[in-house]
Coordinates of C-alpha atoms in Angstrom, one line a residue:
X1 CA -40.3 -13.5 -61.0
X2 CA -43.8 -13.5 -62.5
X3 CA -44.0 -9.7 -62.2
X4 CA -40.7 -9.0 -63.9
X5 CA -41.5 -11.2 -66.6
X6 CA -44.6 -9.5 -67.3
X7 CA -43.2 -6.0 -67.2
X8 CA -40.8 -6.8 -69.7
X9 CA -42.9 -8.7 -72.1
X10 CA -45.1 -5.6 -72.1
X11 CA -42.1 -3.1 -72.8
X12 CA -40.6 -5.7 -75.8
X13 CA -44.6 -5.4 -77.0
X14 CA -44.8 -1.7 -76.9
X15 CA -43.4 0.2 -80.1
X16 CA -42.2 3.2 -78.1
X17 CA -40.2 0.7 -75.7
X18 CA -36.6 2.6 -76.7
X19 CA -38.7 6.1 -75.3
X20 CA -40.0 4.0 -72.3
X21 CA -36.2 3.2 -71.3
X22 CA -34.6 6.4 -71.8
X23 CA -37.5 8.3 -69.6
X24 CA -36.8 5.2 -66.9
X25 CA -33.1 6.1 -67.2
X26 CA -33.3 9.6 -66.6
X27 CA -35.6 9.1 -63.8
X28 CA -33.0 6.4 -62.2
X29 CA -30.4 8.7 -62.9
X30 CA -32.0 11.7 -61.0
X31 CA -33.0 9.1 -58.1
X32 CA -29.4 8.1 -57.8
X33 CA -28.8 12.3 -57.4
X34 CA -31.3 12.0 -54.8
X35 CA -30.0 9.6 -53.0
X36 CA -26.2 10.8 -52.9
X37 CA -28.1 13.6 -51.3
X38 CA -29.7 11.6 -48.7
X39 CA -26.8 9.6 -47.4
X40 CA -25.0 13.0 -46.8
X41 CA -28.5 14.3 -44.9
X42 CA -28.9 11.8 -42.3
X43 CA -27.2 10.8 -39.5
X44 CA -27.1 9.1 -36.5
X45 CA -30.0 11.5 -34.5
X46 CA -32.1 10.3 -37.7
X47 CA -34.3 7.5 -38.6
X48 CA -35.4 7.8 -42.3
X49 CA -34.6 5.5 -45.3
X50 CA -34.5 6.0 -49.3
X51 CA -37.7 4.2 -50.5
X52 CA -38.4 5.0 -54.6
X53 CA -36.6 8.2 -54.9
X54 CA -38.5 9.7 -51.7
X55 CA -36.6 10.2 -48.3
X56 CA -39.0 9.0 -45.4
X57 CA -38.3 10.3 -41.8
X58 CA -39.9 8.1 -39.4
X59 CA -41.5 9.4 -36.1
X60 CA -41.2 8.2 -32.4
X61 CA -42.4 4.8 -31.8
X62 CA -45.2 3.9 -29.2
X63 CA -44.6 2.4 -25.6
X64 CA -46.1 -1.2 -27.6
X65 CA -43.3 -0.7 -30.3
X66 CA -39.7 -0.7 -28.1
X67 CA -41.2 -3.5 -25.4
X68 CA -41.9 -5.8 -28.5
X69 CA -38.8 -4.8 -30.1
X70 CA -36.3 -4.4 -27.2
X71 CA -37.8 -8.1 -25.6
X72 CA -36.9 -9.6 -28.9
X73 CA -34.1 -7.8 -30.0
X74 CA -32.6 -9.0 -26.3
X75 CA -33.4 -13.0 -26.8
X76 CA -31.9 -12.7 -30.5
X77 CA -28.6 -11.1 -29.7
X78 CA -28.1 -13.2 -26.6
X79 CA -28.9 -16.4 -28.1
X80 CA -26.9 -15.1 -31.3
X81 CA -23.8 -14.2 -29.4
X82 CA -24.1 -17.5 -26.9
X83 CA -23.7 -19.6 -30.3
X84 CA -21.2 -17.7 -32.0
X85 CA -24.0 -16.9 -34.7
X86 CA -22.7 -13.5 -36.9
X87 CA -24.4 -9.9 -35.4
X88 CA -27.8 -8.8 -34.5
X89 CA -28.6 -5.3 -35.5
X90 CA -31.7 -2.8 -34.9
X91 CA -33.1 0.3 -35.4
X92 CA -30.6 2.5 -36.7
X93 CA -28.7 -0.3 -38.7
X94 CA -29.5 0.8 -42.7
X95 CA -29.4 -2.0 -45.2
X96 CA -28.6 -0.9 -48.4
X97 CA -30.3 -2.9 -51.5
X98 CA -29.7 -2.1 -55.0
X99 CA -32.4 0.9 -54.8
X100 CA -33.4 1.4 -51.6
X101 CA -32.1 2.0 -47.8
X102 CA -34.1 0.6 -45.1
X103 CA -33.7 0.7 -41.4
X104 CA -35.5 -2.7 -40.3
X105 CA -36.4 -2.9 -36.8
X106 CA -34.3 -5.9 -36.0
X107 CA -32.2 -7.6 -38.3
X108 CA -29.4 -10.8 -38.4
X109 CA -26.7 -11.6 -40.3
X110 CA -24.6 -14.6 -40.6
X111 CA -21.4 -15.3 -39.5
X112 CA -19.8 -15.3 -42.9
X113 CA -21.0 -12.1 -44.0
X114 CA -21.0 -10.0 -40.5
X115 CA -16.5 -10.8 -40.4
X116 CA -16.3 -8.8 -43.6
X117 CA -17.9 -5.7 -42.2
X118 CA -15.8 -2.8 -40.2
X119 CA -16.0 -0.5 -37.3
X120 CA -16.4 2.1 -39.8
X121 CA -19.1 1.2 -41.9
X122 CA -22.1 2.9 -42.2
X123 CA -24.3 0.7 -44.9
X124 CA -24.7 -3.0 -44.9
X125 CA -26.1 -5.9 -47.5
X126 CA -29.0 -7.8 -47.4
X127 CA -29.3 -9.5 -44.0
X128 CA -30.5 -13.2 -43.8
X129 CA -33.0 -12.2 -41.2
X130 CA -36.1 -9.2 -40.8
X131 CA -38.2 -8.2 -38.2
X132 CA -40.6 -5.6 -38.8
X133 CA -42.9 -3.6 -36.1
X134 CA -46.0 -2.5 -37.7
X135 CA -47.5 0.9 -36.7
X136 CA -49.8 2.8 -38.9
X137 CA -47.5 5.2 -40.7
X138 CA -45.8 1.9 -41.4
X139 CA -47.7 -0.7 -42.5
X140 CA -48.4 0.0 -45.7
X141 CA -44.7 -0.1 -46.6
X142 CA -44.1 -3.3 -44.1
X143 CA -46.3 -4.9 -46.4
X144 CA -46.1 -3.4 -49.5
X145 CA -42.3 -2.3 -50.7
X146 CA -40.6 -3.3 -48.4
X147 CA -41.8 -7.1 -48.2
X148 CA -41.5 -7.1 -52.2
X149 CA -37.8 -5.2 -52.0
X150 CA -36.6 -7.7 -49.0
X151 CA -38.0 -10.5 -51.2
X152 CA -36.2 -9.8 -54.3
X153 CA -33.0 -9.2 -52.4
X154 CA -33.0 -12.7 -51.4
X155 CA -34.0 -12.7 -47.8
X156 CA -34.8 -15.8 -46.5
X157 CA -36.6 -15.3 -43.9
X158 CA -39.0 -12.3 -42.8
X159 CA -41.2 -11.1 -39.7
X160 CA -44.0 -8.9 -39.1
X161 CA -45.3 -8.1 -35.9
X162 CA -48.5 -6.6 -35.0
X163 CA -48.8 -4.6 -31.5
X164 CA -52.4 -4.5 -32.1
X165 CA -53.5 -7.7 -33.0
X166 CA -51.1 -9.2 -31.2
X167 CA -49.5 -11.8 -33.4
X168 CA -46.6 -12.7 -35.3
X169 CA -46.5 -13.9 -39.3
X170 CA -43.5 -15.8 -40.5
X171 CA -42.6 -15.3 -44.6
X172 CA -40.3 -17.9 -46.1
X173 CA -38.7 -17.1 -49.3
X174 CA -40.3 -18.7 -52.1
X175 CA -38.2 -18.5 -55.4
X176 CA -38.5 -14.9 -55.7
X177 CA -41.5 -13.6 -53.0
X178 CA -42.4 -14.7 -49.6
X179 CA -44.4 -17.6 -48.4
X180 CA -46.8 -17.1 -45.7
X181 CA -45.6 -20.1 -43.4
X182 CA -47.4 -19.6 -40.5
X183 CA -49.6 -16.5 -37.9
X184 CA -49.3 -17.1 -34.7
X185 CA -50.9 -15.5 -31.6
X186 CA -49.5 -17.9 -29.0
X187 CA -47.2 -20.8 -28.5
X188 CA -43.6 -21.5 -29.3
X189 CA -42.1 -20.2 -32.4
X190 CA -38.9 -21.4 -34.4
X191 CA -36.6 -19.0 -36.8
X192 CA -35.8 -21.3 -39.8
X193 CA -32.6 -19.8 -41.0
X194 CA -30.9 -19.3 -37.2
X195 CA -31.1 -22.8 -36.2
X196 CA -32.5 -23.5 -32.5
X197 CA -33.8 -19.9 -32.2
X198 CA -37.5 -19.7 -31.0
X199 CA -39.7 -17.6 -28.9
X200 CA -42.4 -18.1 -26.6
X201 CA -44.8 -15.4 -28.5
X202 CA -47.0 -14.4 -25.8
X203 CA -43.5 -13.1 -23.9
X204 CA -43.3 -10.7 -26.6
X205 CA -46.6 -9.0 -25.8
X206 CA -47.1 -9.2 -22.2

C-alpha cells in the first residue's frame, strides 16, 4: 500500500513521531467511545453508518435509486439462491470493517462465510461483493472513503452506479486499491467473483 508506506516513513522521519502516536491514540480511543455510542443509537428505522469518528444519517432515496437498486438486488438474490451461492444483502445490512460501519446498497457474501453468521446478528465482515448507488449527498464518500476503506478490507470486487449518467463502473481489486476494469452504458455485464452472474445494463435503467 503505497499510501501506508508513505505515511509511515514520514512519521519514522519526524522527531516528534512518539507525540504524533500518542495524540492518534487518544483520538482512536475517543472514536472507539464514539462508536460504542452509535451502535447503541441506531436501529432498524435508521440508515446511518460510522465513517471517521462521525455518525452519518442518510436521507430518503430518489424514485431512480430503489428501481436501480430493487431490479438488481432481485437478479442477484435470485440467481444467488438458484446456485446455492452464500446471501445477498441490501440496504439496512451494516458491514463492520476495522474502523468503520457501512450500509452498502447491495452486497454478497460467499457461501463459506454467510453459514457462520446467525439469526441474531446484527454486524457482518467484509463481503466479497459491493454495489453502490450514487446520489449527491453520496458520492463523495462512494468514491472517496468508502472505495479506499472497501479496498483495504480486501473486497474483491466493487460497483458504482450512476442514476444520472446512466452507467455502471466495475473495480477489481488490485493488491491493495481497485482497478478500474471496465464503464459501461449498455450491453451485457459479467460479476467476476460470482461466477455466471451478469446483467443486461440497460434493464437496470429503463
Amino acid at each position: 500500500m503505497k499510501e501506508q508506506h508513505t505515511l509511515i516513513d514520514d512519521l519514522q522521519a519526524a522527531p516528534d513521531a512518539l507525540l504524533i502516536i500518542e495524540q492518534v491514540q487518544q483520538a482512536i480511543h475517543q472514536e472507539t467511545t464514539k462508536r460504542r455510542e452509535f451502535y447503541e443509537l441506531v436501529h432498524e428505522d435508521h440508515k446511518a453508518e460510522f465513517i471517521n469518528g462521525e455518525i452519518v444519517f442518510h436521507s430518503p432515496v430518489r424514485k431512480a435509486h430503489w428501481h436501480i437498486s430493487t431490479r438488481l438486488l432481485t437478479r442477484l438474490n435470485t440467481y444467488v439462491e438458484e446456485h446455492d451461492l452464500g446471501i445477498v444483502g441490501a440496504e439496512k445490512v451494516m458491514i463492520t470493517l476495522s474502523r468503520n460501519d457501512y450500509e452498502p446498497d447491495i452486497c454478497y457474501f460467499r457461501k463459506e462465510v454467510a453459514e457462520q453468521f446467525t439469526n441474531e446478528q446484527l454486524r457482518f465482515p467484509a463481503p466479497d461483493f459491493v454495489v453502490e448507488i450514487l446520489s449527491e449527498s453520496t458520492a463523495e464518500r462512494d468514491r472517496g472513503v468508502k472505495m479506499r476503506d472497501y479496498a483495504a478490507h480486501g473486497i474483491p470486487e466493487y460497483w458504482i452506479i450512476d442514476p444520472t449518467q446512466q452507467t455502471i463502473e466495475q473495480y477489481w481489486l488490485d493488491q491493495h486499491s481497485y482497478a478500474l476494469h471496465q464503464k459501461v452504458a449498455e450491453g451485457h455485464l459479467s460479476a467476476k467473483i460470482i461466477a455466471g452472474f451478469g446483467i443486461e445494463v440497460s434493464d437496470l435503467f429503463a
